[in-house]
CSV table of C-alpha atoms in Angstrom, one decimal:
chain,number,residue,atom,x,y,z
U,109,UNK,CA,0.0,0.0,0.0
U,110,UNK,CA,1.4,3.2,-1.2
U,111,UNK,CA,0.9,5.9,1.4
U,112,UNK,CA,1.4,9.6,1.6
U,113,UNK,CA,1.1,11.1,4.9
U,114,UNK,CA,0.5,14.8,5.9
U,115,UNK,CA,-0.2,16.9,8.9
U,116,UNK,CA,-4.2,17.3,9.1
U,117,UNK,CA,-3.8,20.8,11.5
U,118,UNK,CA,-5.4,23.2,11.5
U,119,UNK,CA,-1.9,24.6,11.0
U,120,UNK,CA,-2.3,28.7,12.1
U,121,UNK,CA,0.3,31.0,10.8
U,122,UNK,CA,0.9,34.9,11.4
U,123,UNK,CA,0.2,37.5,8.6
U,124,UNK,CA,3.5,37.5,6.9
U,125,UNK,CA,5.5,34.8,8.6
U,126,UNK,CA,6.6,31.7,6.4
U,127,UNK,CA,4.5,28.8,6.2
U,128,UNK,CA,6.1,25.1,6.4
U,129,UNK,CA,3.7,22.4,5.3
U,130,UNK,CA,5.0,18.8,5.3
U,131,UNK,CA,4.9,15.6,3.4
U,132,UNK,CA,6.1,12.2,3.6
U,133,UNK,CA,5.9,9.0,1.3
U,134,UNK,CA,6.3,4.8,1.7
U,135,UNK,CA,7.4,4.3,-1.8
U,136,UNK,CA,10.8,5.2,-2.2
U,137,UNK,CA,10.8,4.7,-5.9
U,138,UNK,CA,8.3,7.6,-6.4
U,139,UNK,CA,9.2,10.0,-9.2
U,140,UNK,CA,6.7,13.3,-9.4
U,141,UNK,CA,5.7,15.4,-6.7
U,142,UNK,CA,3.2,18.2,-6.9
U,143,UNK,CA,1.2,20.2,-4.3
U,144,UNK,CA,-2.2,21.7,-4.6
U,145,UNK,CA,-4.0,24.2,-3.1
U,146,UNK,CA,-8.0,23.7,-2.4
U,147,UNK,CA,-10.2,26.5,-0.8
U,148,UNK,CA,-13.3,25.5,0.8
U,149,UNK,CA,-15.9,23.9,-1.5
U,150,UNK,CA,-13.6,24.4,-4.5
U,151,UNK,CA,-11.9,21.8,-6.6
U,152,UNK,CA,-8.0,21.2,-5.7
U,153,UNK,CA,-5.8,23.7,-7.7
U,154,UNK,CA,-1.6,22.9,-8.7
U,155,UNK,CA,0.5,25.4,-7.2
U,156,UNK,CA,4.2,23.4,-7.7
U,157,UNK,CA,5.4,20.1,-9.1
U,158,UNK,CA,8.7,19.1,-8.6
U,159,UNK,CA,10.7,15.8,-9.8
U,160,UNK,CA,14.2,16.2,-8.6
U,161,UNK,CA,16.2,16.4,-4.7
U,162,UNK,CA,16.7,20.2,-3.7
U,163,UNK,CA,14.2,23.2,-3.9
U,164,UNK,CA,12.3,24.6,-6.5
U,165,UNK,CA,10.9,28.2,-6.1
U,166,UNK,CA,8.0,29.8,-7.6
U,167,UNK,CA,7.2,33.6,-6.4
U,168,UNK,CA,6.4,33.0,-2.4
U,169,UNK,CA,6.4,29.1,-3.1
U,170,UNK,CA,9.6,26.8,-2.5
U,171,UNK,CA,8.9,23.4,-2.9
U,172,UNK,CA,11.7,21.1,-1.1
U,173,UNK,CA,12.1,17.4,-2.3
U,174,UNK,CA,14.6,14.9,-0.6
U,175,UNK,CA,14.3,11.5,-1.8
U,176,UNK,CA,16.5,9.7,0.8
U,177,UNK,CA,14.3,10.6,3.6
U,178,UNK,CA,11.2,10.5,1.5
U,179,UNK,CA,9.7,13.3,2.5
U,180,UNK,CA,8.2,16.5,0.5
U,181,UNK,CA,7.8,19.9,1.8
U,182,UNK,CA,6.5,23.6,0.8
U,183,UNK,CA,7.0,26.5,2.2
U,184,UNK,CA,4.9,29.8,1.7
U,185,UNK,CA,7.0,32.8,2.3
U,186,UNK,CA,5.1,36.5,3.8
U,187,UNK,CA,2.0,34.4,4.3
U,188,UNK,CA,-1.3,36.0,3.4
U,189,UNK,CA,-4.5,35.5,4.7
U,190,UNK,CA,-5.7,34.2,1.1
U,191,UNK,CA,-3.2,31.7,1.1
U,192,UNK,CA,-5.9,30.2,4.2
U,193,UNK,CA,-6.6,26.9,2.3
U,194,UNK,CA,-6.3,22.9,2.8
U,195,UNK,CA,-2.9,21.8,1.0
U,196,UNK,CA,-2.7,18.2,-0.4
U,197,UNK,CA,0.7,16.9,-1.3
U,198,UNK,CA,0.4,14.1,-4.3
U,199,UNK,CA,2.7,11.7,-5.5
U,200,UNK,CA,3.4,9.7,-8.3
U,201,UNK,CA,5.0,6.3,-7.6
U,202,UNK,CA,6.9,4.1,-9.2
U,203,UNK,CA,5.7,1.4,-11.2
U,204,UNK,CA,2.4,2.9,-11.5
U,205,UNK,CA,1.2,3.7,-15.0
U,206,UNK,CA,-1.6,5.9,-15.8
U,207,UNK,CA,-3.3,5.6,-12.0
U,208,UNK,CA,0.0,6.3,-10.3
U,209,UNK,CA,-1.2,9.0,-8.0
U,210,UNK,CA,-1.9,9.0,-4.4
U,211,UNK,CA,-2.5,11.9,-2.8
U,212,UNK,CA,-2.6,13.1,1.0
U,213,UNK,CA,-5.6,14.3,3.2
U,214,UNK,CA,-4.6,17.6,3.3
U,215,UNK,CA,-3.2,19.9,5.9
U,216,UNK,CA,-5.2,23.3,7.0
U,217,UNK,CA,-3.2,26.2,7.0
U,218,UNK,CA,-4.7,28.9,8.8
U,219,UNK,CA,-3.2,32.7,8.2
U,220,UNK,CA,-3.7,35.1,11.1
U,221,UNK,CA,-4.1,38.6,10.3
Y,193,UNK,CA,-4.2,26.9,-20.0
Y,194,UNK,CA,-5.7,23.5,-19.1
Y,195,UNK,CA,-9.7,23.4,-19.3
Y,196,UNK,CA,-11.7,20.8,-17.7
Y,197,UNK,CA,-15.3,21.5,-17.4
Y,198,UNK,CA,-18.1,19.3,-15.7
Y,199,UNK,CA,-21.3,19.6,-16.5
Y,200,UNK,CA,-23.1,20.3,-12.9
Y,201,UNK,CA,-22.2,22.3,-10.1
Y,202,UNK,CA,-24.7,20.9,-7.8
Y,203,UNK,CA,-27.0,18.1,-8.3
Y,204,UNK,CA,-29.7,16.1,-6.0
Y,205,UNK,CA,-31.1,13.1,-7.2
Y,206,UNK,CA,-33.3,10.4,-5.7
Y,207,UNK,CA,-32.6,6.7,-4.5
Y,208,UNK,CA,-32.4,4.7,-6.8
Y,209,UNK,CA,-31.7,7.0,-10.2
Y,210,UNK,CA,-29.5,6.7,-12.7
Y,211,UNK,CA,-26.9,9.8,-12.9
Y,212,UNK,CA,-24.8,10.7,-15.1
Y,213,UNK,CA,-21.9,13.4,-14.6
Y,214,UNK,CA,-20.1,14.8,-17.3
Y,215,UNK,CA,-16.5,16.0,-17.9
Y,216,UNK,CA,-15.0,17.3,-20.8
Y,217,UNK,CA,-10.9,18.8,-21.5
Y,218,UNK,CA,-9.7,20.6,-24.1
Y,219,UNK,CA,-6.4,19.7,-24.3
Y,220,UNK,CA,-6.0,16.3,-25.9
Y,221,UNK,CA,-4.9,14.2,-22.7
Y,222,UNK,CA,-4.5,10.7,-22.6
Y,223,UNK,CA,-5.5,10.4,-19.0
Y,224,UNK,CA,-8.6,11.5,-17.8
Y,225,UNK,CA,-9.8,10.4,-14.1
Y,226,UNK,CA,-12.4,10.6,-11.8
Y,227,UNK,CA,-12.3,10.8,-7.6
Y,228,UNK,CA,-14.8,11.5,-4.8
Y,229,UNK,CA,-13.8,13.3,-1.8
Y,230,UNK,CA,-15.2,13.2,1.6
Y,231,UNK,CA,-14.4,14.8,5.4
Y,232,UNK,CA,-12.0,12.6,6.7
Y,233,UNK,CA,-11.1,10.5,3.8
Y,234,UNK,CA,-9.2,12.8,1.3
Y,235,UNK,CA,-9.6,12.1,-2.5
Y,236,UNK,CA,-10.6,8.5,-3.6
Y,237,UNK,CA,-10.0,7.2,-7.0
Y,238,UNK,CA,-13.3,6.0,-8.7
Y,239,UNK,CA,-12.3,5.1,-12.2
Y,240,UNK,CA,-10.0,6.0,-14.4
Y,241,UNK,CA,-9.0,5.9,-18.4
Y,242,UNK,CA,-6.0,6.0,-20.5
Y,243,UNK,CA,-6.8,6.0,-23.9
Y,244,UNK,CA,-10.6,6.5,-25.8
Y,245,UNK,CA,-12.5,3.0,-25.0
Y,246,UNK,CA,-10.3,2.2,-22.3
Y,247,UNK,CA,-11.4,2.2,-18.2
Y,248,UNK,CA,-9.6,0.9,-15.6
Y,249,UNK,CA,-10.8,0.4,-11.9
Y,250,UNK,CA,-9.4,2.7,-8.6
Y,251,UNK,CA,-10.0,1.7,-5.2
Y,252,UNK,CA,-13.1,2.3,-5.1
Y,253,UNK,CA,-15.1,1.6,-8.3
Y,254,UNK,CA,-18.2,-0.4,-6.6
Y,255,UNK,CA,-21.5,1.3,-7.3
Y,256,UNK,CA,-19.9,3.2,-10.7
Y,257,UNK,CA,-19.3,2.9,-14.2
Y,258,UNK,CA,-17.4,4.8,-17.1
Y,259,UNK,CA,-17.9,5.8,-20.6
Y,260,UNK,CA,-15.0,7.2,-22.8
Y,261,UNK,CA,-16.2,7.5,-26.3
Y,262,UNK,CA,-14.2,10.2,-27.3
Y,263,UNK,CA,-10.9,11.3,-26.3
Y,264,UNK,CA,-11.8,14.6,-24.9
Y,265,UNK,CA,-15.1,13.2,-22.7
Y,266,UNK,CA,-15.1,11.0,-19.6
Y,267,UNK,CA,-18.8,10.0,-17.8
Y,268,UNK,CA,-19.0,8.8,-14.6
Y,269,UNK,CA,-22.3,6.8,-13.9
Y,270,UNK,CA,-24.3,6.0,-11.2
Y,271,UNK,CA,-26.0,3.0,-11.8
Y,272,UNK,CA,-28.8,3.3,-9.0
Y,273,UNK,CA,-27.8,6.7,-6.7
Y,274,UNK,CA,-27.3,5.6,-3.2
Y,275,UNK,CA,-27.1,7.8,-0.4
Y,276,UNK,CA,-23.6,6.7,0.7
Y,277,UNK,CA,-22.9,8.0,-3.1
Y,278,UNK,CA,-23.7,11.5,-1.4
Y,279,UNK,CA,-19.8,13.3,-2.1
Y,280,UNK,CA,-18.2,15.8,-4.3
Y,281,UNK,CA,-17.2,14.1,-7.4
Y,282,UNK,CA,-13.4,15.6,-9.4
Y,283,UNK,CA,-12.8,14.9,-13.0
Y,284,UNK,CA,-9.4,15.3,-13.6
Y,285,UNK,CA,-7.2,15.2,-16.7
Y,286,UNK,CA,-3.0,14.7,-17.3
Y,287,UNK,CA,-1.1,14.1,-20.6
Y,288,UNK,CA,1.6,11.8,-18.9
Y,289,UNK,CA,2.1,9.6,-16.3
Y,290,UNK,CA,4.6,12.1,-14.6
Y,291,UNK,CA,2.6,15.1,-15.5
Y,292,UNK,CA,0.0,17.2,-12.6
Y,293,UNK,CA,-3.1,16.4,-12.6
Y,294,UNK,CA,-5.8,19.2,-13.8
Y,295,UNK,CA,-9.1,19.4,-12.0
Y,296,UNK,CA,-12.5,20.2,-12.7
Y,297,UNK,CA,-14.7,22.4,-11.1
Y,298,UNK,CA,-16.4,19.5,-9.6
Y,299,UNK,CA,-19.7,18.3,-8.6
Y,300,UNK,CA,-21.8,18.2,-5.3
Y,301,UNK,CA,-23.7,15.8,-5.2
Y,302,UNK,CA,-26.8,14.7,-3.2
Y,303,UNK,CA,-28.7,11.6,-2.9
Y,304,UNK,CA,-31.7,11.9,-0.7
């Protein structure tokens, strides 16, 4: 069973501080790693994909990948209170053809004014 | 930009119907998929196809069935609505196995 496991929160962040949100994986094989943002009653919406060790930014994004301790992380720099949202981390594992995906149950991030 | 539009926002059907949800993309993927989500149990995959014709079971395909006729269109079915069947339903598409998956708008749905 291929898991991905994430922090459920409520996660509550200050108004401009940086958000850490955290992700971990079983398969070690895994190759593609995106994160998606989904506001309340809304439909889950990428923000950043990444596919190789080290961090990848993207405006107040940085997605972090280390694939020796399988774990998957984003961080959301000067924090606003519309980034308030649930954040699931997905991965694609190895081996897994056109279903390959498994995704997380989300972590609730919480932005303070 | 990636399109993928399903057809209802919001829809409440009785025990026992037959529903039908709709999803179309406009951007010539292979893959096109379709989950559920509910409290507490994240996003569950329903059914799933990889090529026009083609369906392929998820985890949790009992109570459903697919049509992909053409490329761009992937139906979801209810075969007789339950009220456990109660759930927002995601169409999704991707062109590649590595590639992000693209989201519709999804649909509410209620079975009373």
């Amino acid at each position: 069973q291929k898991e991905v496991e994430q922090n459920s929160g409520p996660l509550s962040v200050p108004e401009g501080a940086i958000a850490s949100l955290n992700c971990t994986y079983s398969d070690r094989g895994s190759q593609s790693f995106f994160w998606y943002r989904q506001y309340s009653g809304k439909s889950p919406e990428l923000i950043m994909s990444i596919y190789s060790n080290g961090d990848k930014e993207d405006g107040r994004f940085t997605a972090q990948l280390n694939k020796a301790s399988q774990y998957v992380s984003l961080l959301i720099r000067d924090s606003q209170p519309s980034d308030s949202a649930t954040y699931l981390c997905a991965v694609h594992h190895s081996g897994g053809g056109a279903d390959g995906l498994t995704f997380g149950k989300g972590t609730h991030l919480i932005i303070q004014p | 930009d990636v399109k993928v539009t399903q057809s209802s926002r919001y829809l409440v059907k009785r025990t026992g119907e037959k529903v039908f949800l709709e999803c179309v993309q406009d951007m010539d993927h292979e893959n096109m998929f379709w989950y559920r989500q509910d409290p507490g149990l994240g996003l569950r995959l329903i059914y799933f196809s990889y090529d026009v014709k083609m369906k392929e079971k998820g985890d949790i395909p009992e109570g459903y069935s697919v049509s992909r006729e053409k490329k761009e269109r992937f139906s979801l079915i209810l075969e007789s609505a339950s009220t456990n069947q109660t759930s927002m339903y995601l169409c999704a598409s991707r062109d590649s196995n590595n590639s992000p998956l693209h989201f519709g708008n999804g649909t509410r749905l209620t079975v009373t």
